[in-house]
Coordinates of C-alpha atoms in Angstrom, one line a residue:
Chain A
M1 CA -0.1 0.0 0.0
H2 CA 1.3 3.4 -1.0
K3 CA 0.7 6.7 0.8
V4 CA 0.9 10.2 -0.7
V5 CA 0.0 13.6 0.4
F6 CA -0.7 16.3 -2.1
H7 CA 0.0 19.9 -0.9
I8 CA -2.1 22.7 -2.6
D9 CA -1.4 26.2 -1.5
E10 CA -2.3 28.2 -4.6
L11 CA -5.9 28.3 -6.1
D12 CA -4.8 27.7 -9.7
K13 CA -3.0 24.4 -8.8
W14 CA -6.2 22.6 -7.9
D15 CA -7.0 21.5 -11.5
H16 CA -3.7 19.9 -12.3
T17 CA -3.7 18.2 -8.9
L18 CA -7.1 16.7 -9.5
S19 CA -6.0 15.5 -12.9
N20 CA -2.9 14.0 -11.2
I21 CA -5.1 12.2 -8.7
T22 CA -7.3 10.8 -11.5
N23 CA -4.3 9.5 -13.3
L24 CA -2.8 8.0 -10.0
L25 CA -6.1 6.2 -9.2
D26 CA -6.3 4.9 -12.8
Y27 CA -2.6 3.7 -12.6
G28 CA -3.5 2.0 -9.3
L29 CA -6.4 0.2 -10.8
V30 CA -4.6 -1.1 -13.8
N31 CA -1.5 -2.2 -11.8
K32 CA -3.5 -3.4 -8.7
E33 CA -1.6 -1.0 -6.5
E34 CA -3.5 0.7 -3.6
Y35 CA -2.9 4.4 -3.0
H36 CA -3.9 6.1 0.1
I37 CA -4.3 9.7 -0.9
V38 CA -4.6 12.8 1.2
V39 CA -4.9 16.4 -0.1
L40 CA -3.8 19.1 2.3
V41 CA -5.1 22.5 1.3
N42 CA -3.8 25.8 2.8
G43 CA -3.1 29.3 1.9
D44 CA -5.2 30.9 -0.8
A45 CA -6.0 27.5 -2.3
I46 CA -8.5 27.2 0.6
K47 CA -10.9 29.2 -1.5
G48 CA -11.2 26.3 -3.8
Y49 CA -13.5 24.5 -1.3
L50 CA -16.1 27.2 -2.1
D51 CA -15.9 26.8 -5.9
E52 CA -18.8 24.7 -7.3
H53 CA -16.7 22.9 -9.9
L54 CA -14.1 21.9 -7.4
R55 CA -16.6 21.0 -4.7
N56 CA -18.2 18.5 -7.1
A57 CA -14.8 17.0 -7.8
V58 CA -13.9 16.9 -4.0
E59 CA -17.1 15.1 -3.3
Q60 CA -16.7 12.6 -6.2
F61 CA -13.0 11.9 -5.1
S62 CA -14.1 11.6 -1.5
R63 CA -16.5 8.7 -2.5
E64 CA -13.5 7.1 -4.2
G65 CA -11.6 7.2 -0.8
V66 CA -9.4 10.3 -1.3
R67 CA -9.3 12.4 1.9
F68 CA -9.2 16.1 1.8
H69 CA -7.9 18.3 4.6
A70 CA -8.5 22.0 5.2
C71 CA -6.0 24.2 7.2
N72 CA -8.0 26.0 10.0
N73 CA -5.5 28.9 10.0
S74 CA -6.2 29.4 6.2
M75 CA -10.0 29.2 6.8
N76 CA -9.7 31.9 9.4
S77 CA -7.6 34.1 7.2
H78 CA -10.2 33.9 4.4
G79 CA -13.3 34.0 6.6
I80 CA -14.4 30.5 5.7
E81 CA -16.5 28.6 8.3
D82 CA -16.7 24.8 8.8
K83 CA -20.3 24.6 7.4
Q84 CA -19.1 26.1 4.0
L85 CA -16.8 23.2 3.4
P86 CA -17.9 20.3 1.2
E87 CA -18.9 17.2 3.2
N88 CA -16.3 14.9 4.4
V89 CA -13.5 17.6 4.4
E90 CA -11.5 17.3 7.6
I91 CA -10.2 20.4 9.3
V92 CA -6.8 20.3 10.7
S93 CA -5.4 23.0 13.1
A94 CA -2.3 23.8 11.2
G95 CA -1.6 22.6 7.7
I96 CA 2.1 22.4 8.1
A97 CA 1.9 20.4 11.1
D98 CA -0.3 18.0 9.2
L99 CA 2.2 17.8 6.3
V100 CA 5.0 17.0 8.9
S101 CA 2.8 14.4 10.7
L102 CA 1.9 12.7 7.3
Q103 CA 5.5 12.5 6.2
E104 CA 6.5 11.1 9.6
Q105 CA 3.9 8.4 8.9
G106 CA 5.6 7.5 5.7
F107 CA 3.5 9.5 3.3
A108 CA 5.4 10.7 0.1
Y109 CA 5.0 14.4 -0.5
V110 CA 4.0 16.0 -3.8
K111 CA 3.8 19.8 -4.1
A112 CA 1.2 21.0 -6.5
Chain B
M1 CA 25.5 7.6 -2.0
H2 CA 22.7 10.1 -2.1
K3 CA 19.4 10.0 -4.0
V4 CA 17.2 12.9 -5.1
V5 CA 14.3 13.3 -7.5
F6 CA 13.6 16.7 -9.0
H7 CA 10.0 17.3 -9.9
I8 CA 9.2 19.8 -12.7
D9 CA 5.7 20.5 -13.8
E10 CA 6.0 24.0 -15.1
L11 CA 7.8 24.8 -18.3
D12 CA 9.4 27.9 -16.9
K13 CA 11.1 25.9 -14.0
W14 CA 13.4 23.9 -16.3
D15 CA 16.2 26.5 -16.3
H16 CA 16.5 26.9 -12.5
T17 CA 16.3 23.0 -12.0
L18 CA 19.1 22.5 -14.5
S19 CA 21.2 25.0 -12.8
N20 CA 20.5 23.4 -9.4
I21 CA 21.6 20.1 -10.9
T22 CA 24.8 21.6 -12.2
N23 CA 25.6 23.0 -8.8
L24 CA 24.8 19.7 -7.1
L25 CA 27.1 17.7 -9.4
D26 CA 29.8 20.3 -8.7
Y27 CA 29.3 20.0 -5.1
G28 CA 29.5 16.1 -5.4
L29 CA 32.7 16.3 -7.2
V30 CA 34.4 18.7 -4.8
N31 CA 33.1 16.8 -1.7
K32 CA 33.5 13.4 -3.2
E33 CA 29.8 12.7 -2.6
E34 CA 27.9 10.7 -5.2
Y35 CA 24.3 11.8 -6.2
H36 CA 21.9 9.6 -7.9
I37 CA 19.7 12.2 -9.7
V38 CA 16.3 11.5 -11.3
V39 CA 14.3 14.3 -13.0
L40 CA 10.5 13.6 -13.2
V41 CA 8.7 15.8 -15.7
N42 CA 4.9 16.1 -16.0
G43 CA 2.3 18.7 -16.7
D44 CA 3.0 21.5 -19.0
A45 CA 6.7 21.0 -18.4
I46 CA 6.7 18.0 -20.6
K47 CA 6.9 20.5 -23.6
G48 CA 10.5 21.2 -22.5
Y49 CA 11.6 17.9 -24.0
L50 CA 10.8 19.5 -27.3
D51 CA 12.8 22.6 -26.9
E52 CA 16.2 22.6 -28.6
H53 CA 18.1 24.3 -25.8
L54 CA 16.7 22.1 -23.2
R55 CA 17.2 18.9 -25.3
N56 CA 20.8 19.7 -25.6
A57 CA 21.1 20.1 -21.8
V58 CA 19.1 16.8 -21.2
E59 CA 21.4 14.9 -23.5
Q60 CA 24.5 16.4 -21.8
F61 CA 23.3 15.6 -18.3
S62 CA 22.3 12.2 -19.3
R63 CA 25.9 11.5 -20.3
E64 CA 26.8 12.6 -16.8
G65 CA 24.4 10.1 -15.3
V66 CA 21.4 12.1 -14.5
R67 CA 18.2 10.1 -15.5
F68 CA 15.2 11.9 -17.0
H69 CA 11.7 10.6 -16.8
A70 CA 8.6 11.7 -18.8
C71 CA 5.1 11.1 -17.6
N72 CA 3.1 9.3 -20.3
N73 CA -0.2 11.0 -19.3
S74 CA 1.4 14.4 -19.8
M75 CA 2.7 13.2 -23.2
N76 CA -0.7 12.1 -24.2
S77 CA -2.3 15.5 -23.0
H78 CA 0.2 17.4 -25.1
G79 CA 0.3 15.1 -28.2
I80 CA 3.9 14.2 -27.7
E81 CA 5.0 10.9 -29.1
D82 CA 7.9 8.6 -27.8
K83 CA 10.1 9.3 -30.8
Q84 CA 9.9 13.1 -30.2
L85 CA 11.7 12.6 -26.8
P86 CA 15.5 13.2 -26.5
E87 CA 17.5 10.0 -26.4
N88 CA 17.7 8.2 -23.0
V89 CA 14.6 9.8 -21.6
E90 CA 12.5 7.1 -19.8
I91 CA 8.7 7.1 -20.1
V92 CA 6.8 6.3 -17.0
S93 CA 3.1 5.5 -17.0
A94 CA 2.1 8.1 -14.3
G95 CA 4.4 10.7 -13.1
I96 CA 3.0 10.8 -9.5
A97 CA 3.2 7.0 -9.1
D98 CA 7.0 7.5 -10.1
L99 CA 7.4 10.2 -7.5
V100 CA 5.8 8.0 -4.8
S101 CA 7.9 5.0 -5.8
L102 CA 11.2 7.0 -5.7
Q103 CA 10.4 8.4 -2.3
E104 CA 9.6 5.0 -1.1
Q105 CA 13.1 3.9 -2.4
G106 CA 14.7 6.7 -0.2
F107 CA 15.0 9.5 -2.8
A108 CA 14.8 13.0 -1.3
Y109 CA 12.2 15.2 -3.2
V110 CA 12.9 18.6 -4.5
K111 CA 10.1 20.5 -6.2
A112 CA 11.3 22.9 -9.0
Chain C
M1 CA 10.5 16.2 18.4
H2 CA 9.6 17.0 14.8
K3 CA 11.9 18.3 12.1
V4 CA 10.9 20.2 9.0
V5 CA 12.8 22.2 6.3
F6 CA 11.0 24.8 4.3
H7 CA 12.3 25.4 0.8
I8 CA 11.9 28.9 -0.7
D9 CA 13.2 29.7 -4.2
E10 CA 10.8 32.5 -5.2
L11 CA 11.0 35.9 -3.7
D12 CA 7.3 36.3 -3.3
K13 CA 6.9 33.1 -1.4
W14 CA 8.6 34.5 1.7
D15 CA 5.6 36.0 3.3
H16 CA 3.5 32.9 3.1
T17 CA 6.2 30.9 4.5
L18 CA 6.8 33.1 7.4
S19 CA 3.1 33.0 8.1
N20 CA 3.3 29.1 8.0
I21 CA 6.1 29.2 10.5
T22 CA 4.2 31.4 12.9
N23 CA 1.3 29.1 12.7
L24 CA 3.5 26.0 13.2
L25 CA 5.2 27.5 16.2
D26 CA 1.8 28.4 17.7
Y27 CA 0.6 24.9 17.1
G28 CA 3.6 23.5 18.8
L29 CA 3.2 25.7 21.9
V30 CA -0.5 24.9 22.2
N31 CA 0.0 21.1 21.6
K32 CA 3.4 20.9 23.5
E33 CA 5.1 19.6 20.4
E34 CA 8.6 20.7 19.5
Y35 CA 9.4 21.6 16.0
H36 CA 13.0 21.9 14.7
I37 CA 12.6 24.2 11.8
V38 CA 15.2 25.0 9.0
V39 CA 14.4 27.4 6.1
L40 CA 16.6 26.8 3.0
V41 CA 16.6 29.6 0.7
N42 CA 18.0 29.5 -2.9
G43 CA 17.3 31.0 -6.4
D44 CA 15.9 34.5 -6.6
A45 CA 14.5 34.2 -3.1
I46 CA 18.0 34.8 -1.8
K47 CA 17.3 38.5 -2.3
G48 CA 14.8 38.3 0.5
Y49 CA 17.7 38.4 2.9
L50 CA 18.4 42.0 1.8
D51 CA 14.8 43.2 2.4
E52 CA 14.3 45.2 5.6
H53 CA 10.9 43.8 6.5
L54 CA 12.1 40.2 5.9
R55 CA 15.4 40.8 7.8
N56 CA 13.5 41.8 10.8
A57 CA 11.4 38.7 10.6
V58 CA 14.4 36.4 10.1
E59 CA 16.1 37.9 13.1
Q60 CA 13.0 37.5 15.3
F61 CA 12.4 33.9 14.2
S62 CA 16.1 33.1 14.8
R63 CA 15.7 34.2 18.4
E64 CA 12.8 31.7 18.5
G65 CA 15.1 28.9 17.4
V66 CA 14.3 28.7 13.6
R67 CA 17.4 28.2 11.5
F68 CA 17.9 30.1 8.2
H69 CA 20.2 28.7 5.5
A70 CA 21.5 30.6 2.3
C71 CA 22.8 28.9 -0.6
N72 CA 26.1 30.1 -1.5
N73 CA 25.7 29.5 -5.3
S74 CA 22.5 31.7 -5.2
M75 CA 24.5 34.3 -3.3
N76 CA 27.1 34.4 -6.0
S77 CA 24.6 34.6 -8.8
H78 CA 23.0 37.6 -7.2
G79 CA 26.2 39.2 -6.0
I80 CA 25.4 39.0 -2.3
E81 CA 28.2 38.8 0.1
D82 CA 28.3 37.2 3.5
K83 CA 28.4 40.4 5.5
Q84 CA 25.1 41.4 3.8
L85 CA 23.1 38.6 5.3
P86 CA 21.2 39.0 8.6
E87 CA 22.9 37.7 11.7
N88 CA 22.7 34.1 12.4
V89 CA 21.9 33.0 8.8
E90 CA 24.1 30.0 8.0
I91 CA 25.7 29.8 4.4
V92 CA 25.6 26.4 2.8
S93 CA 27.6 25.6 -0.3
A94 CA 24.8 24.2 -2.4
G95 CA 21.2 24.5 -1.4
I96 CA 20.0 21.3 -2.9
A97 CA 22.7 19.3 -1.3
D98 CA 21.5 20.7 2.0
L99 CA 17.8 19.8 1.2
V100 CA 19.0 16.3 0.5
S101 CA 21.0 16.0 3.7
L102 CA 18.2 17.2 5.9
Q103 CA 15.7 14.9 4.3
E104 CA 18.3 12.1 4.9
Q105 CA 18.3 13.2 8.6
G106 CA 14.5 12.7 8.8
F107 CA 13.3 16.2 8.0
A108 CA 10.0 16.6 6.5
Y109 CA 10.0 18.8 3.3
V110 CA 7.7 21.6 2.6
K111 CA 8.0 23.6 -0.6
A112 CA 6.9 27.2 -0.5

């Protein structure tokens, strides 16, 4: 089983990341390799969780097992409240602490 | 022996990455440290393999032992065929799966 | 004890990184977790060490235990001399070699 965290901190990096995740999931299916995927979103990219097109993608990927994290500091900076996030998005206190913790747990890191 | 993968996914990040590789190889020579270097290219950066200036650099670095990988999904998105790549570039099915695999093998990760 | 290296290679990424460090230190205080933080600066971002606002921040964070590294190759490219750096900034021969070494020592990597 493979573990990878994608780090998105710029709004315009969402689309390429979602495309990378699609390709990784396809690769896993074809090669019978399991990928445990987390997407940690902080900085300006946090606004992506309010975008309709991206919300639909987040909800679809969540159903396929991808986990999405939102940095609470970034939410505060951008005036975003818990109830505005798509379903199943997990709020973490500090995005960087989450990235450190995941890498300590053996997650590979990919910067968007 | 040290292992490092450079991840380039934006076309304008090629030059700085090649400069970083030059400096790393020089550092290795001076300090008698061996660096096993892989450059994984995906996204729009894949078009760099068609640029004459960059092709020359890729071929030169390949002769010095640096390995260049091309993401097949990115090649398909940009209509690039195998025969258009510089010699010695290795095609990988999914760039992110390659980055995960290399990190699992102990490669340090540097995002361009 | 946690270890993390921030990699800044673009001048406009300094502010967000310093904000991330503030949040990480706050998180550590609240949760009684210790973070050993290094900031490796190369490329154009090296000019940040000459900016008055950033110098003040670097000096303040240094007093809180954050370590700042400057890539000597980048200093040479931008005509920056040792004496121009803020106090306590450590010069490293090659920024990438430093990033590799820190990851080998178990530092998590976060790209600005």
